[in-house]
Structures are given as structure tokens and as C-alpha cells.
Coordinates of C-alpha atoms and ligand atoms in Angstrom, one line a residue:
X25 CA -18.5 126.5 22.8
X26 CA -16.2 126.7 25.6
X27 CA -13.8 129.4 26.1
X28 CA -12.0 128.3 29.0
X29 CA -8.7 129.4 28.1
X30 CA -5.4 127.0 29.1
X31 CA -3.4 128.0 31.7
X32 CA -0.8 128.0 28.8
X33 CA -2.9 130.6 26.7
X34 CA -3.7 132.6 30.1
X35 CA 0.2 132.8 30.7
X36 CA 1.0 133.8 27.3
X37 CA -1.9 136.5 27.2
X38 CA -0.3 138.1 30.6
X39 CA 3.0 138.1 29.4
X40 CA 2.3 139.8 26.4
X41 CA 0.1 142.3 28.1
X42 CA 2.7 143.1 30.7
X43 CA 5.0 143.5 27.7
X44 CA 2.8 145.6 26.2
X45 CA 2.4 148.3 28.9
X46 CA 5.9 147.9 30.4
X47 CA 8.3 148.0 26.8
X48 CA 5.4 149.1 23.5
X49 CA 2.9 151.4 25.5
X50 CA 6.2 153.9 26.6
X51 CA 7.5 154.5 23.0
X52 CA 3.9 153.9 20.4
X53 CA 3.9 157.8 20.1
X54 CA 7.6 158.6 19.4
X55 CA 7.8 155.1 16.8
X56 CA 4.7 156.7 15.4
X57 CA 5.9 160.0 15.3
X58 CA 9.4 159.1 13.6
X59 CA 8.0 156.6 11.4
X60 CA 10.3 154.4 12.7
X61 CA 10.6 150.8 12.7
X62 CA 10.2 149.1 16.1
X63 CA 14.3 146.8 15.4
X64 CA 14.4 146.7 19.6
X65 CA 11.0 145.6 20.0
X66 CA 11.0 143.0 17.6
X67 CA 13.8 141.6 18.7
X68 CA 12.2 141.9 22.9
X69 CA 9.3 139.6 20.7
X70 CA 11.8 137.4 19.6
X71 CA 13.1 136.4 23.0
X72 CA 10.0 136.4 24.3
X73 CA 8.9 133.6 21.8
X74 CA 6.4 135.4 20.4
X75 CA 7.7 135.6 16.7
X76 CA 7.0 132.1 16.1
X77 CA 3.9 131.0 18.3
X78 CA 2.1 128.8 16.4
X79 CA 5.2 126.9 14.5
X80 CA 6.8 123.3 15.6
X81 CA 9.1 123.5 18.0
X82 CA 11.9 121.6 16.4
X83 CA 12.2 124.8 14.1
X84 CA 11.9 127.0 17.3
X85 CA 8.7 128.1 17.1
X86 CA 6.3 127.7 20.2
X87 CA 3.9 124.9 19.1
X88 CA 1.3 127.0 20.5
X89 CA -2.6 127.3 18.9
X90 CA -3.9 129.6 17.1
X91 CA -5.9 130.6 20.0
X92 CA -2.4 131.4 21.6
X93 CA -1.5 133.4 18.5
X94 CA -4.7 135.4 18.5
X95 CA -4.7 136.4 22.1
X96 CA -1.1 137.7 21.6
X97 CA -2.2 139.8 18.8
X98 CA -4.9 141.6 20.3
X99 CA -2.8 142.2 23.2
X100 CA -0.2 144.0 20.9
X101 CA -2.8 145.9 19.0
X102 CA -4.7 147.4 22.1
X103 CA -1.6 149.1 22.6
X104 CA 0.0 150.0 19.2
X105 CA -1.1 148.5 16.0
X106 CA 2.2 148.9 14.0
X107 CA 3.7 146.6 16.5
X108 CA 1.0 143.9 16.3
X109 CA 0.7 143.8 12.4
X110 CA 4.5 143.8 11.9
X111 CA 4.0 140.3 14.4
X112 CA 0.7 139.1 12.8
X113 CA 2.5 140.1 9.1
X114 CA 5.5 138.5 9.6
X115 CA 3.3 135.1 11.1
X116 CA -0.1 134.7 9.7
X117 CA 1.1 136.2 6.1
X118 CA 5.0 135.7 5.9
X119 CA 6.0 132.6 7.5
X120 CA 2.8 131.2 7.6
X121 CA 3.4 129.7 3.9
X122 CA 6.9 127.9 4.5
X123 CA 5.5 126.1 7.6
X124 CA 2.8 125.0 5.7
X125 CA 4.0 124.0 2.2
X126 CA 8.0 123.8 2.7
X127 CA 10.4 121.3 2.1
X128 CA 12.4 119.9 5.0
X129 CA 15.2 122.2 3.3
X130 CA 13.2 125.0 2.9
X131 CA 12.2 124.7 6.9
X132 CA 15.6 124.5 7.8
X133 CA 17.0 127.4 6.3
X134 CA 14.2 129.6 7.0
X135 CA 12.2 128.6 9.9
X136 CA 14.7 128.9 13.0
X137 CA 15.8 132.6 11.8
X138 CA 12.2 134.0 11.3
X139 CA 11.0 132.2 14.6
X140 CA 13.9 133.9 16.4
X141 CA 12.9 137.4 15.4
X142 CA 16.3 137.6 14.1
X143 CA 14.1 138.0 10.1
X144 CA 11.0 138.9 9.3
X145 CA 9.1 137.0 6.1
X146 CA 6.9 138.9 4.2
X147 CA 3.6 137.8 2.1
X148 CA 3.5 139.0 -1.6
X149 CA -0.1 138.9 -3.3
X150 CA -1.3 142.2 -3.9
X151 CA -0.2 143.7 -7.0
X152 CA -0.7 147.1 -8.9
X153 CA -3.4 145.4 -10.7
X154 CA -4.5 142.5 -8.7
X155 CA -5.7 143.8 -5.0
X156 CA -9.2 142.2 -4.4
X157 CA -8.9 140.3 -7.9
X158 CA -5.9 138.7 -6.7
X159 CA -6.0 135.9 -9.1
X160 CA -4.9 139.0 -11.7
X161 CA -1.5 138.6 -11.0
X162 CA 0.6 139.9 -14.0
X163 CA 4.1 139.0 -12.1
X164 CA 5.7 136.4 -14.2
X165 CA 8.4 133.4 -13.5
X166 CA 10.0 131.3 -15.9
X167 CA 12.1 128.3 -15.8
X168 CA 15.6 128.8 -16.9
X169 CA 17.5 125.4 -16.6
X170 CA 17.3 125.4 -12.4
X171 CA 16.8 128.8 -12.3
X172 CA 13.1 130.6 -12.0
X173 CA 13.3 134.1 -13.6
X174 CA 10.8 136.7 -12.4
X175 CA 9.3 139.9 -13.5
X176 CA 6.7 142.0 -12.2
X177 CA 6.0 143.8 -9.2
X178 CA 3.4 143.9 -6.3
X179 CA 2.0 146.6 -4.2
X180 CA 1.5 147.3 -0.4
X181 CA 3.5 144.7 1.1
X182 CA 4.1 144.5 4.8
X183 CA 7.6 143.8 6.4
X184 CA 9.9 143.6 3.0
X185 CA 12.0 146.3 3.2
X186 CA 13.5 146.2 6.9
X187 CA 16.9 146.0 7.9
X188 CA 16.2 142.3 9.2
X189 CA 13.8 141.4 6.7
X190 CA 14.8 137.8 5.4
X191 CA 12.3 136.9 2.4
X192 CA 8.6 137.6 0.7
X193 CA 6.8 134.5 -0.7
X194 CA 5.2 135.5 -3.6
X195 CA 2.3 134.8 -6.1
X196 CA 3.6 134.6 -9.7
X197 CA 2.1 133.4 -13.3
X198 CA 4.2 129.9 -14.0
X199 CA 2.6 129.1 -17.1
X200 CA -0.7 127.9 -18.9
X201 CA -3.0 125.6 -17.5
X202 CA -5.0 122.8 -18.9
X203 CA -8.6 122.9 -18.6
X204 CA -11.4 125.5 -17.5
X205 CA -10.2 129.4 -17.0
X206 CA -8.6 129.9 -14.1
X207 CA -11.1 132.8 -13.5
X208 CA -13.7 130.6 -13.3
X209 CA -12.3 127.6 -11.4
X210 CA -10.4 130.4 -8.4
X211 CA -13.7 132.1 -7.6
X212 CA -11.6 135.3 -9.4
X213 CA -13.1 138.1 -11.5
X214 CA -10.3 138.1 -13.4
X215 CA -11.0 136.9 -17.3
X216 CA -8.4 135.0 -19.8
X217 CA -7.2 132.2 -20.5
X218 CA -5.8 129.5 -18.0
X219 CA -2.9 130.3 -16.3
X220 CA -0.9 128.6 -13.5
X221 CA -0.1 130.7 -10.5
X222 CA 2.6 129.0 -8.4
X223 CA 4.3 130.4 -4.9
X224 CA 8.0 131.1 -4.9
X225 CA 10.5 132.2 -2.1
X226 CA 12.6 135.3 -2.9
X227 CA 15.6 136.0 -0.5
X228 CA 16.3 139.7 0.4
X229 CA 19.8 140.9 -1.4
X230 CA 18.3 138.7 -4.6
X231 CA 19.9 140.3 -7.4
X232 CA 16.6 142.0 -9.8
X233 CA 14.3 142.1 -6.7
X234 CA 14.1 145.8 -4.9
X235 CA 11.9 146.8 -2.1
X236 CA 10.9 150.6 -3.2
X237 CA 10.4 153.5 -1.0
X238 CA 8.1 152.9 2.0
X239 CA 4.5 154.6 1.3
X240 CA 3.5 157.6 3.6
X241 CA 0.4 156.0 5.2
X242 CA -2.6 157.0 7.3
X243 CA -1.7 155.0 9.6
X244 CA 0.8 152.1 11.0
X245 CA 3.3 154.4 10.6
X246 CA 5.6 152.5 12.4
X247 CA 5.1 149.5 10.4
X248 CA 7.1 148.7 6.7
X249 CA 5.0 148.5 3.9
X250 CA 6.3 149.1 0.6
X251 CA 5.9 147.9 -3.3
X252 CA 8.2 145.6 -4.3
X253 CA 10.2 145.3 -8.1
X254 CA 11.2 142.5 -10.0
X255 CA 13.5 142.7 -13.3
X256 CA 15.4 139.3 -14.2
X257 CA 15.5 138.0 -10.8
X258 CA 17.2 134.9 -10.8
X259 CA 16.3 132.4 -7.4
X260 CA 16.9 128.7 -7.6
X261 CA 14.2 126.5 -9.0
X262 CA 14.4 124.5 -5.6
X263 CA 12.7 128.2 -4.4
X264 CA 9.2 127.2 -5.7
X265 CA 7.1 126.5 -2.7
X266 CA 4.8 123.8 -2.4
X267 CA 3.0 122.5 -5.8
X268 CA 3.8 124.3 -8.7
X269 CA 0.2 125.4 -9.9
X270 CA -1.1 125.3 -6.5
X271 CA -0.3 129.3 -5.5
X272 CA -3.3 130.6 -5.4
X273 CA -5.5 128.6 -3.8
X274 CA -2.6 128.2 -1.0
X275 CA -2.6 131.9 -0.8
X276 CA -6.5 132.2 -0.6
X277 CA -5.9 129.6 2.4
X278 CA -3.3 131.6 3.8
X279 CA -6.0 134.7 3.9
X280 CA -8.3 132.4 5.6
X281 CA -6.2 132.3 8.9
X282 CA -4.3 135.7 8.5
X283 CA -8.1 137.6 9.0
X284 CA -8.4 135.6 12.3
X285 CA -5.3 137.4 13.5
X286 CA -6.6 140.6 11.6
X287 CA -9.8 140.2 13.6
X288 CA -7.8 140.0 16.9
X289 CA -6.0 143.4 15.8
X290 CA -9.3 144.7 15.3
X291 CA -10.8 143.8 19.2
X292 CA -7.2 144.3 20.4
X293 CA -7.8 148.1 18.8
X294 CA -11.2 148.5 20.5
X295 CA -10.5 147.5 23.7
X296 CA -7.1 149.8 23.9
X297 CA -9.2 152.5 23.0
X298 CA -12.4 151.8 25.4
X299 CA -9.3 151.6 28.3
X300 CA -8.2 155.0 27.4
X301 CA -11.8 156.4 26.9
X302 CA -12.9 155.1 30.6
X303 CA -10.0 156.1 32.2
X304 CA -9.9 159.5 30.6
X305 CA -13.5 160.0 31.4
X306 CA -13.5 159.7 34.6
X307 CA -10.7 162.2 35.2
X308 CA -12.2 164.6 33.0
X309 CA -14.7 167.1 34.8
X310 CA -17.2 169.6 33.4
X311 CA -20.0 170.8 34.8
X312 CA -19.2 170.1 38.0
X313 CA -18.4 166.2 37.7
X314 CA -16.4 163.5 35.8
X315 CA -17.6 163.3 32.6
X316 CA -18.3 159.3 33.2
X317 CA -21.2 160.6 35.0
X318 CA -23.4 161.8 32.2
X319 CA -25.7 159.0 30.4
X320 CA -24.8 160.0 27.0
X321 CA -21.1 159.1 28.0
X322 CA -22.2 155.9 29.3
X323 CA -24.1 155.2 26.5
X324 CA -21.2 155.1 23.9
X325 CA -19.3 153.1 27.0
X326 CA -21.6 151.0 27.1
X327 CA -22.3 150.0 24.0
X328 CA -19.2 149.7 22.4
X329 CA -18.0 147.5 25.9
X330 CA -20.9 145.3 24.5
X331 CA -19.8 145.2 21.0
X332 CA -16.3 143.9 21.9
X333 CA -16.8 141.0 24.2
X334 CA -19.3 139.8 21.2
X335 CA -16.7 140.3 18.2
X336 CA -13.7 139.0 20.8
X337 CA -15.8 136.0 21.2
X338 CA -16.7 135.0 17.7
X339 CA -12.8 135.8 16.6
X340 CA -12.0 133.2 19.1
X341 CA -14.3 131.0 17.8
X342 CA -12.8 131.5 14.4
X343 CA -9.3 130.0 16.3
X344 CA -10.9 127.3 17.7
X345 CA -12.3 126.1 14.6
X346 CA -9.0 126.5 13.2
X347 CA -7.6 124.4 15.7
X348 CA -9.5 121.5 15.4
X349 CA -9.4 121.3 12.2
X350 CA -12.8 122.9 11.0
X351 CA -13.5 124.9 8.3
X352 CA -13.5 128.2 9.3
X353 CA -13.9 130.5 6.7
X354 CA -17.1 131.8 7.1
X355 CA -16.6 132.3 10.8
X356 CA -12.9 133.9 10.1
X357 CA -14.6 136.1 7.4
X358 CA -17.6 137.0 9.7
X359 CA -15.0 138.1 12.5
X360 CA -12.5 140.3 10.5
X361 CA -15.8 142.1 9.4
X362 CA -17.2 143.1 12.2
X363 CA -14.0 143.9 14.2
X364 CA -12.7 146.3 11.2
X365 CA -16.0 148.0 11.1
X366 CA -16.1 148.0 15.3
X367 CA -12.3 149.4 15.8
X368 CA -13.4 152.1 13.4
X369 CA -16.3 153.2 15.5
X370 CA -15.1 152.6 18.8
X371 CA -11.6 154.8 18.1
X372 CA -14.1 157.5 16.8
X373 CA -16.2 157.3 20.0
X374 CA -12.8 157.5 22.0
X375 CA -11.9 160.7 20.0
X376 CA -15.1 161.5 20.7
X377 CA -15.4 161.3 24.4
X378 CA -11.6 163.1 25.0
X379 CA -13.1 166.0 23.0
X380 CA -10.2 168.6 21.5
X381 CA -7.6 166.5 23.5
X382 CA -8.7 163.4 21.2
X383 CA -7.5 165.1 18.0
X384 CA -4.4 166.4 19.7
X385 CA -1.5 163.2 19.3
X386 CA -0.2 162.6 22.7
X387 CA -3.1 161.4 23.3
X388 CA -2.9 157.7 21.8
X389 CA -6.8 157.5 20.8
X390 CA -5.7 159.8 18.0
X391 CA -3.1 157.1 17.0
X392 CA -5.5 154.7 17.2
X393 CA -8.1 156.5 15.3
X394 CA -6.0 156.8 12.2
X395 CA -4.7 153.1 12.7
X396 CA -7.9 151.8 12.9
X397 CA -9.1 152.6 9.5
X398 CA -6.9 150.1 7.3
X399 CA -8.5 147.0 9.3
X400 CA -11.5 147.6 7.1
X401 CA -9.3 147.6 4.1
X402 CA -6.5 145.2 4.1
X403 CA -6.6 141.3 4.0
X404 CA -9.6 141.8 2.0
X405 CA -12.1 144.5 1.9
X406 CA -15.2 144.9 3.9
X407 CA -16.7 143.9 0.9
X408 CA -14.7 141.4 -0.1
X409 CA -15.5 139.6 3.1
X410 CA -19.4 140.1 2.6
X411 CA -18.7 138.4 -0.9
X412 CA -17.1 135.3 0.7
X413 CA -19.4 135.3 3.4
X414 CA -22.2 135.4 1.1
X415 CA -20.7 132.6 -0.8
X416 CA -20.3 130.5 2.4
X417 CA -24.2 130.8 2.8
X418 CA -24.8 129.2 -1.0
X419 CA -25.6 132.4 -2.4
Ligands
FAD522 C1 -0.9 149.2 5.0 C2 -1.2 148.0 4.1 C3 -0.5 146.8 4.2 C4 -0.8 145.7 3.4 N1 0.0 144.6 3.5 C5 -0.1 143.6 2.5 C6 0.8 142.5 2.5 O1 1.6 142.3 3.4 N2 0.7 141.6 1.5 C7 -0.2 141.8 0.5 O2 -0.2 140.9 -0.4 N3 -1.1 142.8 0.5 C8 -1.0 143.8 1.4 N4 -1.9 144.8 1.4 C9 -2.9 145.0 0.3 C10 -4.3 144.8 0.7 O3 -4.6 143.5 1.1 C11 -5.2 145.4 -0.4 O4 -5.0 146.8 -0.4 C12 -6.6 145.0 -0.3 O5 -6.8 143.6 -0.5 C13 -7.5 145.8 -1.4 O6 -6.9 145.7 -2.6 P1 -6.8 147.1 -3.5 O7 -6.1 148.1 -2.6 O8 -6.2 146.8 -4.8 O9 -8.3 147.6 -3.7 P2 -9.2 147.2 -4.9 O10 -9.3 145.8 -5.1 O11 -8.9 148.1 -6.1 O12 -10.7 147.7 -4.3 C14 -11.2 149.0 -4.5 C15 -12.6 149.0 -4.0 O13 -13.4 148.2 -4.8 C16 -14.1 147.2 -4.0 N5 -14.2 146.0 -4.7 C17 -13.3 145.3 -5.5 N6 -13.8 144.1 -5.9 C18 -15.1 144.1 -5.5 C19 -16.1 143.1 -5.7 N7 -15.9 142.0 -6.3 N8 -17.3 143.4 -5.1 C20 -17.5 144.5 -4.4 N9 -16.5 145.5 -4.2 C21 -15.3 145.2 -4.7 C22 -13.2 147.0 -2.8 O14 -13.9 146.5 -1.7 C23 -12.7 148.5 -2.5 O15 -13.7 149.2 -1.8 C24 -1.7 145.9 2.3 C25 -2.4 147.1 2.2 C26 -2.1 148.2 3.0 C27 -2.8 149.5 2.7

């Protein structure tokens, strides 16, 4: 497989970079210390073009690749995570959904805005009750003349509650189905009867929908995620998105490419914190010499060096199969994985090789040690990606 990368994609991998170190690296610790929301930085994004990469231009977006994409996410995440998940959120997850599956209407109101930075979509699946069994969905809409009315609520959702944020596409019950369980025929653990999930757009300011309070997290401090209510909210029947009935397999698509982005996060994460481990080791002395001197220091260099340029290679492989059309859920599944469970380690090692300084936070490996951890959580488990890549093997 060839990895030449475009002179496009190379161009938009150093912008992003020199973005990275000139505008995020200078203010990760103070957005992370405040728990603030990066407004500036998103908005730097959106005249950059990067809020929209991979969406037609006649909208705005960039009509770029998902290769594209994915090299400007791991760029974002090897220097601060909340940054790069509030982008990959806001694409992969949030608008990912109306570029696929909306009307020519539902483009044209939404599209331009949300490819402009100027508001952020957010992706509504996970519920109080239906995280890895996400077919459990209890949220309910019901046609009322031309008007869907929902109840229910979901859980951990990324990018609702900003100042700028525009809409969340959600998963909601529609109805019964005809036919075999929709446990069995969705590949979800959930039992009872049929039921017909269908996606739906919800507008911020929508009378009967409230963002709640933002959750104090481990990490991604400077990212929004936040559960979301909804008591008689009234949005227009033209709001349903793509075939009603056809949610949650669109969602489960949606999943598909949003770990390819989650696996660049997760080798963006590495690398960021294999930079700051090399550089800090060889200032460090002891003994009498840089600490880059002794083999066990090496060792952990070494190795987790290794371990990056393999995982950055099969998440771009994941893109590429995207691109051309292939399936590439095992592959996608495979790469979000490995990288979870590699940022996790290499952050550690990081810690590890800046000793006391590495648990002191001006030192951003300790950022990204508690940042790393949620990469082997959300967009489905660890284990949720051995049970799909399992299934993609025939077992
Ligand atoms: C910061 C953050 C941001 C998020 N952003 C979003 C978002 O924008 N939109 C959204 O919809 N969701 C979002 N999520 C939700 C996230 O995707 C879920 O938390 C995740 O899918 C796991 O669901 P759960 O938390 O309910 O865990 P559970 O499903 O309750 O899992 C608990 C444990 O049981 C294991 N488990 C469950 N089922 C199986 C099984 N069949 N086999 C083996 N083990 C199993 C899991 O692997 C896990 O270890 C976010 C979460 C966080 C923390």
C-alpha cells in the first residue's frame, strides 16, 4: 500500500502543525487549567478551513480525503487533545450525518455554518442506558401532525452545550417495526420487541431540549461534554434525517469512520508525548550525563517510537480504504484499538521518563497522561472493538 502523501495532504499536515505549535501549544495548559472552551481557536480552525475538511465544497467545506482529515487530527492531538476532539467531534460525529444523509435543505441550512466554524454539530447516541448497547435507546419521538415530539435524554455528548453550538443529531425510538427483533437484526444486546430507531436533527434554543451541566472529567478538560434532556420538544417533521427506520445502522456507520479519526487522536497523543519525552531527556542530567544516555531510557524511546509509526500506518490505511470506497471496519476497528491502548502507555512512559516533573502540570505529559485515558473508552470500548473485530473475522 502506498503512502505517498499528496502535496495537498503534505500542505495541509504543515499548516496544521505550524498552527499547532504557534496558536494551541502556547495556551493547552491555561484552557486545561480553566476548563475552558477553546471559542478563539475554533474560530483560527474555521478560517483555516479545517472545520469542514472532508465536506463538498459547494457547502464550504474542503473536499479534502479522509486521509486529509486524519493527518489534521493527529496533528491537533500531539499537542492538546481537547482541541482535536472538539474538531474530530464536531466532523466525524456531528456533521458527519447531515453530509451524508441530508436533504438539499437540510445541507443548506446547516452545512456552510458548521464548515465555517461559526457552529459546532454534535452526535447524540449514547444514553443513560444505552452506551455500548447503543441499540437500547429509550429516547422517544412521535409524530404530531408535522411535528416530531421527543422525550428522553442521552449521556456524554461532545460539543452540545457551547456558546456556538448549532445542533446534535440524535438516535431516537420512532415506532415498531415489522419483522425479526431489532436486537437480533442490529448486532445489539439489547432484547424486546422491534422497534424503529430513526435520526433526527435538533436545533440549539429548541424549546424542551436542555444541554445540562458539563461533567467534571479526567481529562479533555477543555472540551464540552455534557448530558442532554428532552421533555416535549417540538422540531419539524422535515427534521428527520435520512430514512425513517434507518438510524441506527447510519449511526453504527457513522462509528465506523469517527474511530479512524479517534485512532489519529490516539498516534497524534503518542507522538506529542515521545517529542516531549526526547526532548526532555536529553536536557535532563543525572549521574553525570543526559538522561537519553542510559539504555533503559532508550529502551522505552525506542520502543514506543516503534509502536507509533506501526499504529500511524495502519490508521492511515484505515483512510485509505475509506477513500476508495472499501470496507473498512475491521481495519478502522483494529486501528482505534491499538492506538487507545498505545497513547495510554506511551503518556505513562513520558511521565515516566520526566520523573517528579512528569506528575507536576506544567509539564504537558501530565496533561496528556490524563487525556489519554478516554481513547480507550469512548467511540466504543476496547472491548467493544475486539467484539467487532472478532465479528469481522466470522467469529
Ligand atoms: C468524554 C466523553 C465524550 C463522549 N462523547 C460522546 C458523543 O459525543 N456522543 C455520544 O453519543 N457518546 C459520547 N460518549 C460516550 C461513549 O461513547 C461511551 O461512554 C462508550 O461508548 C461506553 O459506553 P458506557 O459509558 O455506557 O459504558 P458501558 O457500555 O456501560 O460499558 C461498561 C463496561 O462494560 C463493557 N462492555 C459492555 N458491553 C460489552 C460486551 N458486549 N462485551 C464485553 N464488554 C462489554 C465495556 O467495554 C466497559 O468496559 C462520550 C464519552 C465520554 C466519556
Amino acid at each position: 500500500m502506498d503512502f505517498q502523501l499528496s502535496d495537498e495532504q503534505r500542505l495541509l499536515r504543515d499548516t496544521v502543525r505550524e498552527f499547532a505549535r504557534a496558536e494551541i501549544a502556547p495556551v493547552a495548559e491555561e484552557l486545561d487549567r480553566t476548563k475552558s472552551f477553546p471559542y478563539e481557536l475554533v474560530a483560527r480552525m474555521g478560517e483555516l478551513g479545517l472545520m469542514g475538511i472532508p465536506f463538498e465544497e459547494e457547502y464550504g467545506g474542503g473536499g479534502a480525503d479522509t486521509l486529509a482529515y486524519t493527518l489534521c487530527v493527529e496533528e491537533l492531538a500531539r499537542v492538546d487533545s481537547s482541541v482535536s476532539i472538539t474538531l474530530a467531534a464536531h466532523t466525524s460525529l456531528g456533521t458527519m450525518p447531515i453530509h451524508l444523509w441530508g436533504s438539499d435543505e437540510q445541507k443548506s441550512e446547516w452545512l456552510p455554518a458548521l464548515c465555517r466554524g461559526e457552529r459546532l454539530a454534535a452526535f447524540g447516541l449514547t444514553e443513560p442506558e444505552a452506551g455500548s448497547d447503543a441499540g437500547a435507546t429509550r429516547t422517544r419521538a412521535r409524530l404530531d401532525g408535522d411535528e416530531w415530539v421527543i422525550d428522553g435524554s442521552k449521556q456524554f455528548i461532545t460539543n452540545a452545550g457551547t456558546e456556538i453550538s448549532g445542533c446534535v443529531t440524535i438516535t431516537a425510538v420512532t415506532g415498531q417495526e415489522e419483522g425479526a427483533s431489532t436486537a437480533a437484526r442490529l448486532g445489539s444486546a439489547s432484547q424486546g420487541g422491534p422497534r424503529e430507531i430513526s435520526n433526527i436533527i435538533v436545533p440549539n434554543g429548541t424549546p424542551g431540549y436542555e444541554p445540562g451541566e458539563p461533567y467534571r472529567k479526567m481529562g479533555w478538560n477543555a472540551s464540552d461534554t455534557r448530558p442532554l434532556q428532552f421533555s416535549e420538544c417540538r422540531v419539524p417533521a422535515q427534521n428527520l434525517l435520512g430514512r425513517r427506520g434507518e438510524g441506527f445502522k447510519n449511526f453504527l456507520h457513522i462509528l465506523d469512520g469517527g474511530r479512524i479519526g479517534v485512532a489519529a487522536m490516539g498516534v497524534g497523543l503518542a507522538q506529542g508525548a515521545l517529542d516531549e519525552a526526547v526532548s526532555y531527556a536529553k536536557e535532563r542530567r543525572a549521574f553525570g550525563q543526559p538522561i537519553s544516555k542510559f539504555q533503559a531510557i532508550q529502551a522505552k524511546i525506542a520502543d514506543i517510537s516503534a509502536q507509533i509509526e506501526a499504529a500511524r500506518l495502519l490508521t492511515y490505511r484505515a483512510a485509505l480504504e475509506k477513500d476508495r470506497g472499501e470496507s473498512f471496519t475491521l481495519t478502522a476497528a483494529q486501528a482505534k484499538l491499538i492506538t487507545g491502548r498505545l497513547a495510554v502507555r506511551a503518556t505513562e512512559e513520558a511521565v515516566q521518563i520526566h520523573g517528579g516533573y512528569g506528575y507536576i502540570e506544567e509539564y504537558p505529559v501530565c496533561r496528556f497522561y490524563r487525556d489519554a485515558k478516554i481513547l480507550t473508552i469512548g467511540e466504543g470500548t476496547d472491548e467493544i472493538q475486539q467484539l467487532v473485530i472478532a465479528r469481522q473475522l466470522g467469529c
